[in-house]
Every structure is written in structure tokens, then in C-alpha cells.
Coordinates of C-alpha atoms in Angstrom, one line a residue:
Chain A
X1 CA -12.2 14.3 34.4
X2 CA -12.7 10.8 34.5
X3 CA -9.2 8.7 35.2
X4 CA -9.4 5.4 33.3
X5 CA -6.6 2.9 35.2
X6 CA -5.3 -0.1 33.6
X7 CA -4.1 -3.1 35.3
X8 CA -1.1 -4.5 35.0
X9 CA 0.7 -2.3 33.1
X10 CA 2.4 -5.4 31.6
X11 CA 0.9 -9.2 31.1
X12 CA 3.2 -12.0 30.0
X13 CA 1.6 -14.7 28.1
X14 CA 2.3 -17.8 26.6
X15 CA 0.7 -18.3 23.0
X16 CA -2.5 -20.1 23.2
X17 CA -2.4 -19.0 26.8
X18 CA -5.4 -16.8 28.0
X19 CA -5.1 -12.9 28.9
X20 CA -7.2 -10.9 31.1
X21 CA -6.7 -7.5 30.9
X22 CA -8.4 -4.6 33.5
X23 CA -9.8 -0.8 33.3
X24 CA -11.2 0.7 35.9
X25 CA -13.0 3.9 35.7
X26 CA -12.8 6.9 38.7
X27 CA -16.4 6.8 38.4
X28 CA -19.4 4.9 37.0
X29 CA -19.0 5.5 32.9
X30 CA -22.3 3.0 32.5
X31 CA -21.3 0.5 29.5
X32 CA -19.6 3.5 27.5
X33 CA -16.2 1.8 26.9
X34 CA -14.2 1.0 24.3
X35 CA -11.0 -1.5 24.1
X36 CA -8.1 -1.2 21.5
X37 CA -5.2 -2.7 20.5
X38 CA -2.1 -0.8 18.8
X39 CA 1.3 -2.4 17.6
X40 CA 4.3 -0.4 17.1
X41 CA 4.7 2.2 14.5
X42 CA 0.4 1.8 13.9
X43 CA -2.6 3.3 14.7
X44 CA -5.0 1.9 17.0
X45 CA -7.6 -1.3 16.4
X46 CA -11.0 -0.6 17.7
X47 CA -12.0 -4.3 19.1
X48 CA -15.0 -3.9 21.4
X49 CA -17.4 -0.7 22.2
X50 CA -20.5 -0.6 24.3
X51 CA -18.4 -2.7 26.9
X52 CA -19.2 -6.1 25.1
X53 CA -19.6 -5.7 21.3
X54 CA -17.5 -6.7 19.1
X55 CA -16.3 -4.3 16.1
X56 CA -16.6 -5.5 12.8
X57 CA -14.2 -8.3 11.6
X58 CA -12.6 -8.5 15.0
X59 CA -12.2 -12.1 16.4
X60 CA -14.1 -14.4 18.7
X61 CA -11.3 -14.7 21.1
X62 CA -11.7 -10.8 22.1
X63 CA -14.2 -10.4 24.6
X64 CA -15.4 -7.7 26.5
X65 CA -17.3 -7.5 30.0
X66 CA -18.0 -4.9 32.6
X67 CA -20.3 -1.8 33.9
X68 CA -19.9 0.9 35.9
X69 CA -16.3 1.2 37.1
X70 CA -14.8 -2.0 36.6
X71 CA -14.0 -3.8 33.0
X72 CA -12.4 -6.7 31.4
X73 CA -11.1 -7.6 28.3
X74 CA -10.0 -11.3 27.5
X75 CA -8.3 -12.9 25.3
X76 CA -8.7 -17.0 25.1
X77 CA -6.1 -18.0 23.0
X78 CA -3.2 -16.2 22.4
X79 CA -2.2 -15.9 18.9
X80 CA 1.3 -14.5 17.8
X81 CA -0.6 -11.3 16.4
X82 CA -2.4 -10.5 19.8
X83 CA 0.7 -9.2 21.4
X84 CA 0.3 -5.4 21.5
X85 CA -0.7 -2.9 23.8
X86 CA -4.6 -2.8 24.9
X87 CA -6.0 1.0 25.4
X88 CA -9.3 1.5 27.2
X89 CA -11.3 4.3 26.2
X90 CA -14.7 5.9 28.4
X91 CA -16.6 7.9 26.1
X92 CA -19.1 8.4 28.5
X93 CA -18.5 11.9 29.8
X94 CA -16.4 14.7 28.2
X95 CA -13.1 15.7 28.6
X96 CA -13.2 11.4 26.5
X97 CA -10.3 9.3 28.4
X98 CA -8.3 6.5 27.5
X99 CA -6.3 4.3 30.2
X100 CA -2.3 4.4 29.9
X101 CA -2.5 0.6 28.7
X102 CA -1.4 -2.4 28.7
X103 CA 1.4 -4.4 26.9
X104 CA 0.8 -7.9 26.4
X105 CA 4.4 -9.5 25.8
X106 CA 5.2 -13.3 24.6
X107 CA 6.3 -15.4 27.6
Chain B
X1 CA -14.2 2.1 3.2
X2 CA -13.4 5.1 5.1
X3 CA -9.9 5.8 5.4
X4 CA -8.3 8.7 7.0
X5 CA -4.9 10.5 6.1
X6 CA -2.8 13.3 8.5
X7 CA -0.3 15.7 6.4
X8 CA 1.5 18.5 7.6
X9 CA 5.3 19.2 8.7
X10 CA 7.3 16.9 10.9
X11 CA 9.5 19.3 13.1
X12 CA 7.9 22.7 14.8
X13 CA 9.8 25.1 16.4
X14 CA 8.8 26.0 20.1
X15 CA 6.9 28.3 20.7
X16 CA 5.4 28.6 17.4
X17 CA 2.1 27.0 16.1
X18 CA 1.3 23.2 15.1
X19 CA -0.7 22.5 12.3
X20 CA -1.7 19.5 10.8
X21 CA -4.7 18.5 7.9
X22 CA -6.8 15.0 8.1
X23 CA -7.9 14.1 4.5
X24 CA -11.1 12.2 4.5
X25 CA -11.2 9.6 1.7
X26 CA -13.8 6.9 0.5
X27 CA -16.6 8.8 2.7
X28 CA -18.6 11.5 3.3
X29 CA -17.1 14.3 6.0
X30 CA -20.7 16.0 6.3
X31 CA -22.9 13.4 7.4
X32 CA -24.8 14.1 10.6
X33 CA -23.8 11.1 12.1
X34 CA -20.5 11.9 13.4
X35 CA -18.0 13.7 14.5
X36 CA -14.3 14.2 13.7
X37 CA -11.2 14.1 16.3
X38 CA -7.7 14.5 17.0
X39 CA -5.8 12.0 19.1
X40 CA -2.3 12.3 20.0
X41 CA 0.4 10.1 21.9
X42 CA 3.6 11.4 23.3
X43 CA 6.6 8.6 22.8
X44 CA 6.0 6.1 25.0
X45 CA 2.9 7.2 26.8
X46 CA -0.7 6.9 26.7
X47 CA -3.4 8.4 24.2
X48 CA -5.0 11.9 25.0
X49 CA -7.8 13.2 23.0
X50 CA -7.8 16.6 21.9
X51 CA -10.9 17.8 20.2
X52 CA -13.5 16.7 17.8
X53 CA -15.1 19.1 15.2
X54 CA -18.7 18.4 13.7
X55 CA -19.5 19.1 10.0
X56 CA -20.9 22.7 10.8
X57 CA -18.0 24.0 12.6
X58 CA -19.4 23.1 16.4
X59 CA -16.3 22.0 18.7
X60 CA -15.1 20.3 21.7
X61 CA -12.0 20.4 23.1
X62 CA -10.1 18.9 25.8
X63 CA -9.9 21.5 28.5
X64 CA -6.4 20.5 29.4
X65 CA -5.4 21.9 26.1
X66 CA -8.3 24.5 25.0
X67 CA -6.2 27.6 25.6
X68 CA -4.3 26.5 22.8
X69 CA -6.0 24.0 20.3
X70 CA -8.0 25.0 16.9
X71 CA -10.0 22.3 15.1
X72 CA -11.6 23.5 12.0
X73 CA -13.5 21.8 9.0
X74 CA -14.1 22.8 5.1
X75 CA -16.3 20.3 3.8
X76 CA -15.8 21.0 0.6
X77 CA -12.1 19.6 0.5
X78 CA -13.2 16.8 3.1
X79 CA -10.7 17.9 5.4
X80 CA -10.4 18.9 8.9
X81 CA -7.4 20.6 10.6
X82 CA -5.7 20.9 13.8
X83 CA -4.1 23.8 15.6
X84 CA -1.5 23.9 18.5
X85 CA 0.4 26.9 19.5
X86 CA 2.7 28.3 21.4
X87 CA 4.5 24.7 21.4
X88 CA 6.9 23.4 23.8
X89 CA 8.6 19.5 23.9
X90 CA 5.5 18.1 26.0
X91 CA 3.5 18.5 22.4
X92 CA 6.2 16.0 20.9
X93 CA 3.4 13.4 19.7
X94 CA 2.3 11.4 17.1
X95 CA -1.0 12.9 16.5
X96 CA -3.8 10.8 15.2
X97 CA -7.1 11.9 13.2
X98 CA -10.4 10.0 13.5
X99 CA -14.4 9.4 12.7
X100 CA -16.3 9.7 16.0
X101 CA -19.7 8.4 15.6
X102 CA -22.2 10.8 17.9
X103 CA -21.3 10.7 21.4
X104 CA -19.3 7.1 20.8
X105 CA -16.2 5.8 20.2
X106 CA -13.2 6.6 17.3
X107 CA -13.0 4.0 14.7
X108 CA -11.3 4.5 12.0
X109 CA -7.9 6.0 12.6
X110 CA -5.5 7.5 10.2
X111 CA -1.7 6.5 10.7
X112 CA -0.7 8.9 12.7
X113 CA 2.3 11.7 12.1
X114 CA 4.7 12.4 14.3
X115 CA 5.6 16.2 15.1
X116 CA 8.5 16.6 16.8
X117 CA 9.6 20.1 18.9
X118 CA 12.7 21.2 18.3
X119 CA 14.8 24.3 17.4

């Protein structure tokens, strides 16, 4: 099973400020990744698959980078409904994995 | 637009069986171009996916839990359904159904329900 670790487990940002958030894979997943976000009580936002695409409707300021074993997901510019927790997902082997997340809290 | 709805009962007993339905509104449950999953997340922890079921019955499941986890699918009520048993706390979740394009990613999700074990 692949192990999907994200890094830090908790990012303080100011709004406007600019978040960068990290998944690593155990082992190479290619670009097979997805990133979500997921606010209390709902379910979760797909924001970027294939490592760098953005889903449908989803913002500028998400961006996605990364191959292999090591990703990113940025944010540019805080706003005051990006602060949630950010799941990765590898959908590149089977059993699927998602990281543990991370919560990205107002400074 | 797609939309995706769990149903079934909020508290189980341990040791007996989990079930919950996913009612697939708005879109087609047979089309050849995806799959359908079950997601669940324990308070406070991370996701964990459980299974996907394919519009002719063909499954996958997690091994961590394939000792003990049914997904089924009738078509013809656009549903899909999820089985647990023999149910202890560590299945306390709020388990999520979802469209899994071929091999990809889940997008959309329904809300989620909660199931809570408890005697």
C-alpha cells in the first residue's frame, strides 16, 4: 500500500498570505494525484487531479505541481473561504490512498 | 448535475452489520465510464477508501477491510449499497459515496452520514 504523507500537519496563514502545502508519496505514483479541500460538517472539494489540472470552477489561486513522490499545492492569496483541511489522494495503484491532511488555519 | 445522496440508519450495534444506500440523482449510474465508491472518515482522522462497484456488479475493495465489506449495485433504482459487518467502534465514520471516473479520481461526493457504534 502506498502511504501518502502530508506536511505540516497544520499551516497558519494570514489572508492574502500565500500557502504551500506538501504530499509525498512512499513511492513513485507518476502524476496520478489528486488535491481536496473539506470544511467542517462537508464533503470534500475536488480542486486539482492529474497533479496540475484544475477541476471545473475551482479558482486560479489553486495550483498544483509535482511527479513521482513529491507534490505541492499552493495557494496565492488567501481568501477567508480557503481555510479548510487539504486531502491528497494517489489513485495510481490500488488499495487508492489519501494523505491524513492538512489544516490551514487563519493567522 | 450529478449529485449523490447516502441513507441508511445512524447508530449500529457492534457486532452486527452496517448498511448504507447511495442514491444517484441527475445522472446515469450505468455508464461505462466510471465507477462508484465508498469513502469513509473516522472523527477526526483522515479519509480511507473502501470499495468501488462498477455498473455490472465487478468490485474492488480495500484489502484492509475486504473480510468484511459488500458493495453492490441495482441499476435500475440508481443506487448502490454498502456492507460492513461484524462492527466494532473503529467503524465509527462518516461514510461518504462517490462517482470515480475509470482508474481516476472521486468527484462528486454525497454529504456524508455518520454511523455511529454503539450499544
Amino acid at each position: 500500500e502506498i502511504v501518502m504523507t502530508q506536511s505540516p500537519a497544520t499551516l497558519s496563514v494570514s489572508p492574502g498570505g500565500r500557502a504551500t502545502l506538501s504530499c509525498r508519496a512512499s513511492q513513485s505514483v507518476s502524476s496520478d494525484i489528486a488535491w481536496y479541500q473539506q470544511k467542517p460538517g462537508q464533503a470534500p472539494r475536488l480542486l486539482i487531479y492529474g497533479a496540475s489540472s484544475r477541476a471545473t470552477g475551482i479558482p486560479a489561486r489553486f495550483s498544483g505541481s509535482g511527479s513521482g513522490t513529491e507534490f505541492t499545492l499552493t495557494i496565492s492569496s488567501l481568501q477567508s473561504e480557503d481555510f479548510a483541511v487539504y486531502s491528497c489522494l494517489q489513485y495510481d495503484q490500488w488499495p487508492r490512498t489519501f494523505g491524513q491532511g492538512t489544516k490551514v488555519e487563519i493567522k | 448535475q450529478l449529485q449523490l445522496q447516502e441513507s441508511g440508519p445512524g447508530l449500529v450495534k457492534p457486532s452486527e452489520t452496517l448498511s448504507l444506500t447511495c442514491t444517484v440523482s441527475d445522472g446515469s449510474i450505468s455508464s461505462s465510464s466510471y465507477f462508484w465508491g465508498w469513502i469513509r472518515q473516522p472523527p477526526g482522522k483522515g479519509l480511507e477508501w473502501m470499495g468501488n462497484v462498477y455498473h455490472n456488479g465487478n468490485t474492488f475493495y480495500n484489502p484492509s477491510l475486504e473480510s468484511r465489506v459488500t458493495i453492490s449495485v441495482d441499476t435500475s433504482r440508481k443506487q448502490f449499497s454498502l456492507k460492513v459487518s461484524s462492527v466494532t467502534g473503529a467503524d465509527t465514520a462518516v461514510y461518504f459515496c462517490a462517482r470515480v471516473a475509470v482508474g481516476n479520481w472521486f468527484d462528486p461526493w454525497g454529504q456524508g452520514a455518520l454511523v455511529i457504534v454503539s450499544s
